[in-house]
Tab-separated table of C-alpha atoms in Angstrom:
chain	number	residue	atom	x	y	z
S	1	MET	CA	24.253	21.720	-61.634
S	2	ARG	CA	23.540	22.153	-58.160
S	3	GLN	CA	24.030	19.273	-55.602
S	4	PRO	CA	20.542	17.895	-54.028
S	5	PRO	CA	20.300	18.872	-50.299
S	6	HIS	CA	21.344	16.260	-47.896
S	7	PRO	CA	18.299	14.349	-46.205
S	8	ARG	CA	17.589	15.829	-42.887
S	9	HIS	CA	14.768	13.599	-41.547
S	10	ARG	CA	13.939	9.915	-41.647
S	11	SER	CA	10.734	8.397	-40.418
S	12	VAL	CA	10.334	4.425	-39.795
S	13	ARG	CA	7.583	2.527	-38.428
S	14	LEU	CA	8.696	-0.711	-36.957
S	15	ALA	CA	6.198	-3.605	-36.805
S	16	LEU	CA	6.990	-6.547	-34.622
S	17	ALA	CA	5.494	-9.777	-35.892
S	18	PRO	CA	3.603	-11.921	-33.375
S	19	ALA	CA	5.821	-14.364	-31.192
S	20	VAL	CA	8.928	-12.839	-32.888
S	21	LEU	CA	11.600	-10.590	-31.311
S	22	VAL	CA	12.923	-8.191	-33.765
S	23	PRO	CA	15.908	-6.351	-32.666
S	24	LEU	CA	14.990	-2.782	-32.619
S	25	ALA	CA	18.131	-1.110	-33.028
S	26	ALA	CA	19.354	-3.291	-35.995
S	27	SER	CA	15.733	-2.607	-37.733
S	28	LEU	CA	15.857	1.127	-37.338
S	29	ALA	CA	19.297	1.372	-38.626
S	30	ALA	CA	18.597	-0.759	-41.711
S	31	SER	CA	15.466	1.325	-42.421
S	32	LEU	CA	17.016	4.704	-41.732
S	33	THR	CA	20.287	4.219	-43.892
S	34	ALA	CA	20.538	7.037	-46.006
S	35	CYS	CA	22.016	7.261	-49.469
S	36	SER	CA	24.744	9.909	-50.510
S	37	SER	CA	25.043	11.895	-53.699
S	38	ALA	CA	28.266	13.592	-55.214
S	39	ALA	CA	29.009	17.163	-55.590
S	40	ALA	CA	28.373	18.486	-59.125
S	41	GLY	CA	31.361	18.536	-61.431
S	42	GLY	CA	33.657	16.284	-59.213
S	43	THR	CA	34.598	12.705	-58.919
S	44	PRO	CA	34.564	10.230	-56.157
S	45	ASP	CA	38.370	10.049	-56.041
S	46	ALA	CA	39.370	13.895	-56.690
S	47	ALA	CA	43.060	14.266	-56.016
S	48	ASP	CA	42.439	17.294	-53.673
S	49	GLY	CA	40.753	14.659	-51.205
S	50	LYS	CA	37.387	16.399	-51.311
S	51	ALA	CA	35.312	13.225	-51.761
S	52	ASP	CA	31.535	13.410	-51.217
S	53	ARG	CA	30.371	13.135	-47.576
S	54	ALA	CA	27.486	10.566	-47.222
S	55	ALA	CA	24.414	12.108	-45.804
S	56	GLU	CA	24.088	11.887	-41.962
S	57	SER	CA	21.746	9.075	-40.751
S	58	PRO	CA	19.350	9.651	-37.820
S	59	ALA	CA	20.042	8.311	-34.491
S	60	THR	CA	18.765	4.625	-33.864
S	61	VAL	CA	16.524	3.750	-30.848
S	62	THR	CA	16.328	0.585	-28.827
S	63	VAL	CA	13.283	-0.153	-26.503
S	64	THR	CA	13.881	-2.651	-23.611
S	65	SER	CA	10.430	-4.422	-23.869
S	66	ARG	CA	9.700	-5.786	-27.387
S	67	GLY	CA	7.504	-8.582	-29.199
S	68	GLN	CA	4.877	-10.541	-27.787
S	69	ASP	CA	4.611	-11.938	-24.332
S	70	ALA	CA	7.113	-9.205	-23.038
S	71	LYS	CA	7.830	-9.400	-19.311
S	72	ALA	CA	5.699	-7.096	-17.252
S	73	GLY	CA	6.839	-5.585	-13.904
S	74	HIS	CA	9.494	-3.381	-15.299
S	75	PRO	CA	9.734	0.023	-16.659
S	76	VAL	CA	9.856	0.918	-20.284
S	77	LYS	CA	13.312	2.326	-21.185
S	78	VAL	CA	14.131	4.013	-24.542
S	79	THR	CA	17.632	4.559	-25.540
S	80	ALA	CA	18.977	6.717	-28.257
S	81	HIS	CA	22.234	5.574	-30.177
S	82	GLY	CA	24.131	8.152	-32.047
S	83	GLY	CA	21.778	11.127	-30.853
S	84	THR	CA	19.295	12.259	-28.365
S	85	LEU	CA	15.855	11.937	-27.818
S	86	THR	CA	13.509	14.956	-28.352
S	87	SER	CA	10.261	13.372	-27.174
S	88	VAL	CA	8.990	9.896	-26.266
S	89	THR	CA	5.382	8.744	-25.655
S	90	VAL	CA	4.297	5.307	-24.518
S	91	THR	CA	0.560	4.559	-24.667
S	92	ASP	CA	-1.388	1.372	-23.863
S	93	ASP	CA	-4.188	-0.143	-25.817
S	94	ARG	CA	-6.678	1.984	-24.116
S	95	GLY	CA	-5.220	5.192	-24.763
S	96	ARG	CA	-3.445	5.774	-21.482
S	97	ALA	CA	-0.195	7.373	-21.497
S	98	LEU	CA	2.775	5.881	-19.441
S	99	LYS	CA	4.588	8.939	-18.066
S	100	GLY	CA	8.218	9.229	-17.740
S	101	SER	CA	11.389	11.298	-17.736
S	102	LEU	CA	14.651	11.843	-19.765
S	103	GLU	CA	17.906	11.102	-18.032
S	104	PRO	CA	20.966	13.632	-18.196
S	105	LYS	CA	22.063	14.162	-21.861
S	106	ASN	CA	18.531	13.216	-23.050
S	107	MET	CA	19.809	9.886	-24.316
S	108	VAL	CA	17.534	7.730	-22.082
S	109	TRP	CA	13.840	7.737	-21.120
S	110	VAL	CA	12.417	5.709	-18.546
S	111	SER	CA	8.790	5.415	-17.545
S	112	ASP	CA	7.866	6.159	-14.093
S	113	ARG	CA	5.475	3.143	-13.676
S	114	LYS	CA	6.000	-0.353	-14.635
S	115	ALA	CA	4.708	-2.081	-17.796
S	116	VAL	CA	1.566	-3.984	-16.578
S	117	PRO	CA	0.515	-7.892	-17.295
S	118	GLY	CA	-1.767	-8.114	-20.308
S	119	ALA	CA	-1.410	-4.861	-21.836
S	120	SER	CA	-0.392	-3.589	-25.477
S	121	TYR	CA	2.087	-0.568	-25.643
S	122	THR	CA	3.013	1.640	-28.478
S	123	VAL	CA	6.252	3.695	-28.229
S	124	ARG	CA	6.846	6.666	-30.519
S	125	ALA	CA	10.355	8.342	-30.243
S	126	ALA	CA	11.802	11.534	-31.939
S	127	THR	CA	15.413	11.821	-32.193
S	128	ARG	CA	18.112	14.469	-33.375
S	129	THR	CA	21.787	13.917	-33.965
S	130	LYS	CA	24.622	16.296	-33.045
S	131	GLY	CA	24.583	17.423	-36.738
S	132	GLY	CA	21.034	18.271	-36.496
S	133	THR	CA	19.447	15.459	-38.354
S	134	THR	CA	16.113	14.423	-36.856
S	135	GLY	CA	14.164	11.119	-36.957
S	136	THR	CA	11.179	9.281	-35.727
S	137	ALA	CA	10.516	5.670	-34.785
S	138	GLN	CA	7.673	3.610	-33.631
S	139	ALA	CA	7.474	0.186	-31.899
S	140	ALA	CA	4.948	-1.975	-30.253
S	141	PHE	CA	5.109	-4.553	-27.646
S	142	THR	CA	2.709	-6.825	-25.479
S	143	THR	CA	3.163	-8.141	-22.028
S	144	ALA	CA	2.243	-11.388	-20.784
S	145	ASP	CA	-1.028	-12.124	-19.112
S	146	ALA	CA	-0.759	-12.175	-15.411
S	147	GLY	CA	-1.953	-15.543	-14.777
S	148	LYS	CA	-2.467	-15.605	-10.937
S	149	VAL	CA	-3.532	-12.289	-9.574
S	150	ASN	CA	-3.060	-10.986	-6.020
S	151	LYS	CA	-5.782	-8.673	-4.432
S	152	THR	CA	-5.814	-6.672	-1.190
S	153	ASP	CA	-8.269	-5.550	1.293
S	154	TRP	CA	-7.521	-2.049	3.025
S	155	ARG	CA	-8.617	-0.334	6.138
S	156	PRO	CA	-9.793	2.509	7.074
S	157	GLY	CA	-12.350	3.084	4.432
S	158	ALA	CA	-12.492	6.288	2.036
S	159	GLY	CA	-13.767	9.339	3.689
S	160	ALA	CA	-13.899	7.782	7.141
S	161	THR	CA	-13.090	9.626	10.515
S	162	VAL	CA	-11.093	7.497	12.908
S	163	GLY	CA	-9.518	7.587	16.125
S	164	VAL	CA	-5.927	8.519	16.941
S	165	ALA	CA	-4.514	4.938	16.976
S	166	GLN	CA	-6.010	3.690	13.624
S	167	PRO	CA	-3.170	2.423	11.425
S	168	VAL	CA	-3.293	2.158	7.685
S	169	SER	CA	-3.866	-1.687	6.955
S	170	LEU	CA	-3.634	-3.825	3.851
S	171	VAL	CA	-4.198	-7.688	4.014
S	172	PHE	CA	-3.312	-9.698	0.862
S	173	ASP	CA	-5.189	-12.469	-0.588
S	174	ASN	CA	-2.140	-14.396	-1.502
S	175	PRO	CA	1.453	-14.394	-0.082
S	176	VAL	CA	3.785	-11.733	-0.562
S	177	ALA	CA	7.362	-12.760	-1.060
S	178	ASN	CA	8.554	-9.626	-2.772
S	179	LYS	CA	7.757	-7.514	0.464
S	180	ALA	CA	10.340	-4.750	-0.314
S	181	GLU	CA	9.077	-4.486	-3.967
S	182	VAL	CA	5.370	-4.111	-2.783
S	183	GLU	CA	6.138	-1.692	-0.065
S	184	ARG	CA	8.000	0.509	-2.383
S	185	GLN	CA	4.815	0.957	-4.288
S	186	LEU	CA	2.801	2.272	-1.129
S	187	ARG	CA	2.560	5.996	-0.315
S	188	ILE	CA	1.287	7.808	2.748
S	189	THR	CA	0.870	11.564	2.751
S	190	THR	CA	-0.529	13.563	5.516
S	191	SER	CA	-1.338	17.097	6.147
S	192	ASN	CA	1.152	17.600	8.578
S	193	ASP	CA	4.074	15.332	7.747
S	194	THR	CA	3.473	12.815	10.382
S	195	GLU	CA	6.284	10.579	10.963
S	196	GLY	CA	5.538	6.825	10.509
S	197	SER	CA	6.605	3.541	9.012
S	198	TRP	CA	5.420	0.465	7.325
S	199	GLY	CA	5.672	-2.958	9.319
S	200	TRP	CA	4.655	-6.434	8.140
S	201	VAL	CA	2.661	-8.678	10.311
S	202	ARG	CA	0.827	-12.184	10.062
S	203	ASP	CA	-2.699	-11.422	10.253
S	204	TRP	CA	-4.921	-13.362	12.584
S	205	SER	CA	-6.392	-14.990	9.404
S	206	GLY	CA	-2.954	-16.505	8.445
S	207	ARG	CA	-2.498	-14.039	5.699
S	208	ASP	CA	0.175	-11.327	4.911
S	209	ARG	CA	-0.366	-7.824	6.075
S	210	VAL	CA	1.313	-4.638	6.219
S	211	ASP	CA	0.394	-1.748	8.402
S	212	TRP	CA	1.503	1.857	8.507
S	213	ARG	CA	1.509	3.552	11.963
S	214	PRO	CA	2.618	6.584	13.135
S	215	LYS	CA	5.645	6.985	15.642
S	216	THR	CA	2.960	8.193	18.279
S	217	TYR	CA	-0.682	8.442	18.188
S	218	TRP	CA	-2.171	10.839	15.239
S	219	ARG	CA	-2.453	14.395	15.829
S	220	PRO	CA	-6.384	15.078	15.959
S	221	GLY	CA	-7.598	16.750	12.362
S	222	THR	CA	-4.763	14.974	10.354
S	223	LYS	CA	-5.654	14.187	6.801
S	224	VAL	CA	-4.279	11.029	5.552
S	225	THR	CA	-3.970	9.635	2.146
S	226	LEU	CA	-2.889	6.260	0.864
S	227	ARG	CA	-1.941	5.576	-2.633
S	228	ALA	CA	-1.021	1.858	-3.351
S	229	GLU	CA	0.506	1.943	-6.940
S	230	LEU	CA	0.569	-1.806	-7.093
S	231	ASN	CA	-0.660	-2.350	-10.704
S	232	GLY	CA	2.341	-4.324	-12.610
S	233	THR	CA	3.879	-5.519	-9.292
S	234	ASP	CA	4.788	-9.092	-8.862
S	235	SER	CA	4.118	-10.255	-5.213
S	236	GLY	CA	6.502	-13.094	-5.825
S	237	THR	CA	6.268	-17.036	-5.506
S	238	GLY	CA	2.949	-18.250	-5.005
S	239	GLY	CA	1.437	-14.622	-5.028
S	240	GLY	CA	0.798	-13.728	-8.308
S	241	TRP	CA	0.625	-10.045	-9.945
S	242	PHE	CA	-1.189	-7.028	-8.735
S	243	VAL	CA	-3.318	-5.614	-11.620
S	244	ARG	CA	-5.042	-2.282	-10.177
S	245	ASP	CA	-4.108	0.469	-7.859
S	246	TYR	CA	-5.664	1.188	-4.379
S	247	SER	CA	-6.129	4.417	-2.645
S	248	THR	CA	-8.075	5.772	0.461
S	249	THR	CA	-8.324	9.240	2.306
S	250	PHE	CA	-9.319	9.539	5.868
S	251	THR	CA	-9.351	12.051	8.780
S	252	ILE	CA	-8.172	11.722	12.167
S	253	GLY	CA	-11.020	12.398	14.842
S	254	PRO	CA	-10.758	13.751	18.441
S	255	ARG	CA	-8.007	12.359	20.978
S	256	GLN	CA	-9.851	9.815	22.573
S	257	VAL	CA	-8.258	7.089	24.929
S	258	VAL	CA	-10.233	4.312	26.744
S	259	LYS	CA	-7.947	3.395	29.777
S	260	VAL	CA	-8.848	-0.127	31.529
S	261	ASP	CA	-7.273	-0.974	34.819
S	262	LEU	CA	-8.350	-4.696	35.524
S	263	ASP	CA	-6.985	-4.545	38.914
S	264	ARG	CA	-9.037	-1.594	40.153
S	265	HIS	CA	-11.903	-2.961	37.843
S	266	ARG	CA	-12.216	0.592	36.376
S	267	LEU	CA	-12.632	1.968	32.867
S	268	THR	CA	-11.733	5.638	32.213
S	269	PHE	CA	-12.702	7.554	29.016
S	270	GLU	CA	-10.499	10.329	28.374
S	271	ARG	CA	-10.903	13.191	25.783
S	272	ASP	CA	-8.125	15.439	24.966
S	273	GLY	CA	-6.219	14.407	27.845
S	274	GLU	CA	-8.966	15.012	30.247
S	275	SER	CA	-10.984	12.375	32.061
S	276	VAL	CA	-14.701	12.416	31.160
S	277	ARG	CA	-16.053	9.631	32.842
S	278	GLU	CA	-15.058	6.451	35.057
S	279	ILE	CA	-17.026	3.350	34.700
S	280	PRO	CA	-16.902	-0.040	37.011
S	281	VAL	CA	-16.162	-3.005	34.923
S	282	SER	CA	-15.538	-6.813	35.015
S	283	GLY	CA	-12.710	-8.312	32.940
S	284	GLY	CA	-11.734	-11.762	32.298
S	285	THR	CA	-11.387	-14.638	35.004
S	286	PRO	CA	-8.040	-14.724	36.381
S	287	GLY	CA	-5.839	-17.954	36.165
S	288	GLY	CA	-6.905	-19.520	32.913
S	289	ASP	CA	-7.985	-19.087	29.341
S	290	LYS	CA	-10.617	-16.754	30.281
S	291	ARG	CA	-8.199	-14.018	31.288
S	292	SER	CA	-8.130	-10.749	29.114
S	293	TRP	CA	-5.488	-9.519	27.027
S	294	ARG	CA	-3.322	-6.466	28.199
S	295	GLY	CA	-1.654	-3.758	26.277
S	296	THR	CA	-3.126	-1.555	23.507
S	297	ALA	CA	-5.992	-2.766	21.637
S	298	VAL	CA	-7.544	-0.624	18.827
S	299	LEU	CA	-11.285	-0.425	18.420
S	300	MET	CA	-11.978	-2.295	15.282
S	301	ALA	CA	-15.368	-2.163	14.931
S	302	LYS	CA	-18.847	-1.297	16.618
S	303	GLU	CA	-20.806	-4.187	16.146
S	304	GLY	CA	-23.918	-3.616	18.083
S	305	THR	CA	-26.050	-6.478	19.038
S	306	ILE	CA	-24.357	-9.897	18.103
S	307	ASN	CA	-24.385	-13.637	18.975
S	308	MET	CA	-21.327	-14.490	21.223
S	309	ASN	CA	-20.557	-18.394	21.217
S	310	SER	CA	-17.573	-19.474	23.451
S	311	GLU	CA	-17.011	-22.307	21.100
S	312	THR	CA	-15.745	-19.857	18.275
S	313	VAL	CA	-12.967	-18.861	20.767
S	314	GLY	CA	-12.032	-22.202	22.108
S	315	LEU	CA	-13.913	-22.115	25.451
S	316	GLY	CA	-16.257	-24.955	24.961
S	317	ASP	CA	-19.982	-24.302	26.146
S	318	ALA	CA	-19.322	-21.437	28.671
S	319	TYR	CA	-21.778	-19.235	26.919
S	320	ASP	CA	-23.953	-18.778	23.865
S	321	LYS	CA	-25.872	-15.473	23.832
S	322	MET	CA	-26.959	-12.122	22.363
S	323	VAL	CA	-24.897	-9.285	23.456
S	324	ASP	CA	-25.606	-5.595	23.210
S	325	GLN	CA	-23.340	-2.745	22.605
S	326	SER	CA	-20.576	-4.930	21.242
S	327	MET	CA	-17.280	-3.157	20.398
S	328	ARG	CA	-14.550	-5.542	18.890
S	329	LEU	CA	-11.085	-4.952	20.043
S	330	THR	CA	-9.200	-8.256	18.769
S	331	TRP	CA	-9.646	-10.781	16.126
S	332	SER	CA	-9.255	-13.379	18.976
S	333	GLY	CA	-12.660	-12.237	20.376
S	334	MET	CA	-12.104	-9.767	22.884
S	335	TYR	CA	-14.956	-7.237	23.115
S	336	ALA	CA	-15.874	-4.534	25.412
S	337	HIS	CA	-19.739	-4.717	25.711
S	338	ALA	CA	-22.842	-4.714	28.036
S	339	ALA	CA	-22.825	-7.712	30.382
S	340	PRO	CA	-25.862	-7.215	32.612
S	341	TRP	CA	-25.864	-10.859	33.740
S	342	ASN	CA	-22.387	-10.081	35.477
S	343	SER	CA	-23.661	-6.867	37.033
S	344	ARG	CA	-22.724	-8.188	40.816
S	345	HIS	CA	-19.178	-8.263	39.667
S	346	MET	CA	-18.784	-4.763	38.085
S	347	GLY	CA	-16.114	-2.659	39.949
S	348	VAL	CA	-15.542	-5.620	42.244
S	349	ALA	CA	-13.883	-8.491	40.665
S	350	ASN	CA	-12.873	-9.835	37.225
S	351	ARG	CA	-15.363	-12.781	36.126
S	352	SER	CA	-15.839	-12.521	32.642
S	353	SER	CA	-14.883	-15.022	29.691
S	354	GLY	CA	-12.356	-12.487	28.492
S	355	CYS	CA	-14.110	-9.393	27.461
S	356	ILE	CA	-14.529	-6.044	29.370
S	357	GLY	CA	-18.035	-6.204	30.573
S	358	MET	CA	-19.954	-3.118	31.692
S	359	ASN	CA	-23.681	-2.577	32.760
S	360	SER	CA	-26.161	-1.747	30.077
S	361	ALA	CA	-26.373	1.968	30.730
S	362	ASP	CA	-22.504	2.603	30.947
S	363	ALA	CA	-21.977	0.229	27.902
S	364	ALA	CA	-24.720	2.259	25.926
S	365	TRP	CA	-22.805	5.654	26.918
S	366	VAL	CA	-19.365	4.211	25.759
S	367	TYR	CA	-20.559	2.799	22.763
S	368	GLY	CA	-21.964	6.162	21.804
S	369	GLN	CA	-18.760	8.088	22.410
S	370	VAL	CA	-15.932	5.885	20.989
S	371	ARG	CA	-15.169	5.713	17.191
S	372	VAL	CA	-13.104	3.071	15.206
S	373	GLY	CA	-9.509	3.615	15.831
S	374	ASP	CA	-9.772	4.700	19.380
S	375	PRO	CA	-6.954	2.904	21.520
S	376	PHE	CA	-8.079	0.976	24.640
S	377	GLU	CA	-5.003	0.721	26.920
S	378	ILE	CA	-5.366	-2.166	29.290
S	379	LYS	CA	-3.316	-3.169	32.232
S	380	GLY	CA	-3.589	-5.640	34.965
S	381	ALA	CA	-1.408	-8.301	36.931
S	382	ASP	CA	-3.222	-11.447	35.601
S	383	THR	CA	-3.845	-11.521	31.790
S	384	LYS	CA	-3.059	-13.883	29.041
S	385	GLY	CA	-0.298	-11.715	27.601
S	386	THR	CA	0.068	-8.876	25.240
S	387	VAL	CA	-2.273	-8.212	22.267
S	388	GLU	CA	-0.084	-9.181	19.196
S	389	ALA	CA	0.634	-7.025	16.075
S	390	GLY	CA	-1.662	-9.033	13.846
S	391	ASN	CA	-4.450	-10.049	16.479
S	392	GLY	CA	-6.560	-6.744	15.560
S	393	PHE	CA	-4.238	-3.829	15.448
S	394	GLY	CA	-1.579	-4.555	18.187
S	395	ALA	CA	1.211	-2.546	16.537
S	396	TRP	CA	1.165	-0.081	19.461
S	397	ASN	CA	2.548	-2.891	21.811
S	398	LEU	CA	5.756	-2.742	19.875
S	399	SER	CA	8.364	-0.087	20.529
S	400	TRP	CA	8.968	2.360	17.801
S	401	PRO	CA	12.562	0.550	16.725
S	402	GLN	CA	10.833	-2.531	16.989
S	403	TRP	CA	8.151	-1.587	14.791
S	404	ARG	CA	10.482	-0.064	12.269
S	405	GLU	CA	12.579	-3.234	12.158
S	406	ARG	CA	9.432	-4.762	10.576
S	407	SER	CA	9.713	-2.711	7.388
S	408	ALA	CA	11.066	-4.401	4.374
S	409	MET	CA	12.803	-1.323	3.292
S	410	ASP	CA	14.823	-0.628	6.488
């Protein structure tokens, strides 16, 4: 009678009971133990030492995440013991696959992304031993809910065409203590390999913010993509979890720079390095709180006709009026705009409440030319100081080494 063939494949489905952590390796090992059979005509204790060899057991598998309420925010790691992994699939309860890769020697598989909060995952693995025995295993786990959730607003919007000084900017609803971990999930790609860096600032609103700016102004025509793969990232104490990804793509427009010389009371509009038009202006009144800011301010928004009330910027009852062609330069309230009531001072003296005023016709022309993201380079002897990084987009007022120091990764 011929000896039955050795078993060459074993399969097991591992069910993890709710609220119970089952040691996966032990469960698989117990379930996959193979029996052996003696050769025909022989005895277990044959004198020639030719005892029956037990059938080879399949490799066992462990998964780092398991059970109910598993911790999110970590990659899923699948490890083979006594063999190698030939395939691994991890899918969530919505049927989406968690991609990953095998490490050298095919003994460990690690997911590219982290397990996200409040999700159920199924892990399926196929193995092979050195002797050729194959096996399959299946496990499941569920991650704990996020509890507190963090969100972000970002600029610029998708599909926008912006000026050469526009940064990529994300402002977070809640504090971000794990700045390096969050920054690690942010990807900037450009059509021409633009050099740049993330930097963390305190937004004027008091919230945490991270901006990406190039080393120098953008090259016109550059296409820029942000991919913020934040889903499954813990922002740290007091911040909560991110539960979604964000992305935006935008394009850089022509090189336009607005240069404002408060000492000469002149605004010069440049395009592609050439002066297009010079306009008389009146800046902030010297010697007090009504002075203008200096440095590079980036055009944040073209707001048109708005109500300006000095009480909102701490200047008491100095003014309360509707203002045309309003171009916001800082969160603290500095604009470039039409100021026909101040026309006698245009090109002569600085007598505004901090903004850069023009006559109506000139303001309308500038308003029609500029785009969000254009830099206003402002200089003058008597100003209230340099625009801070978080007061609008003041990152350009820091040197490149200073800006890079604000990255949590460097």
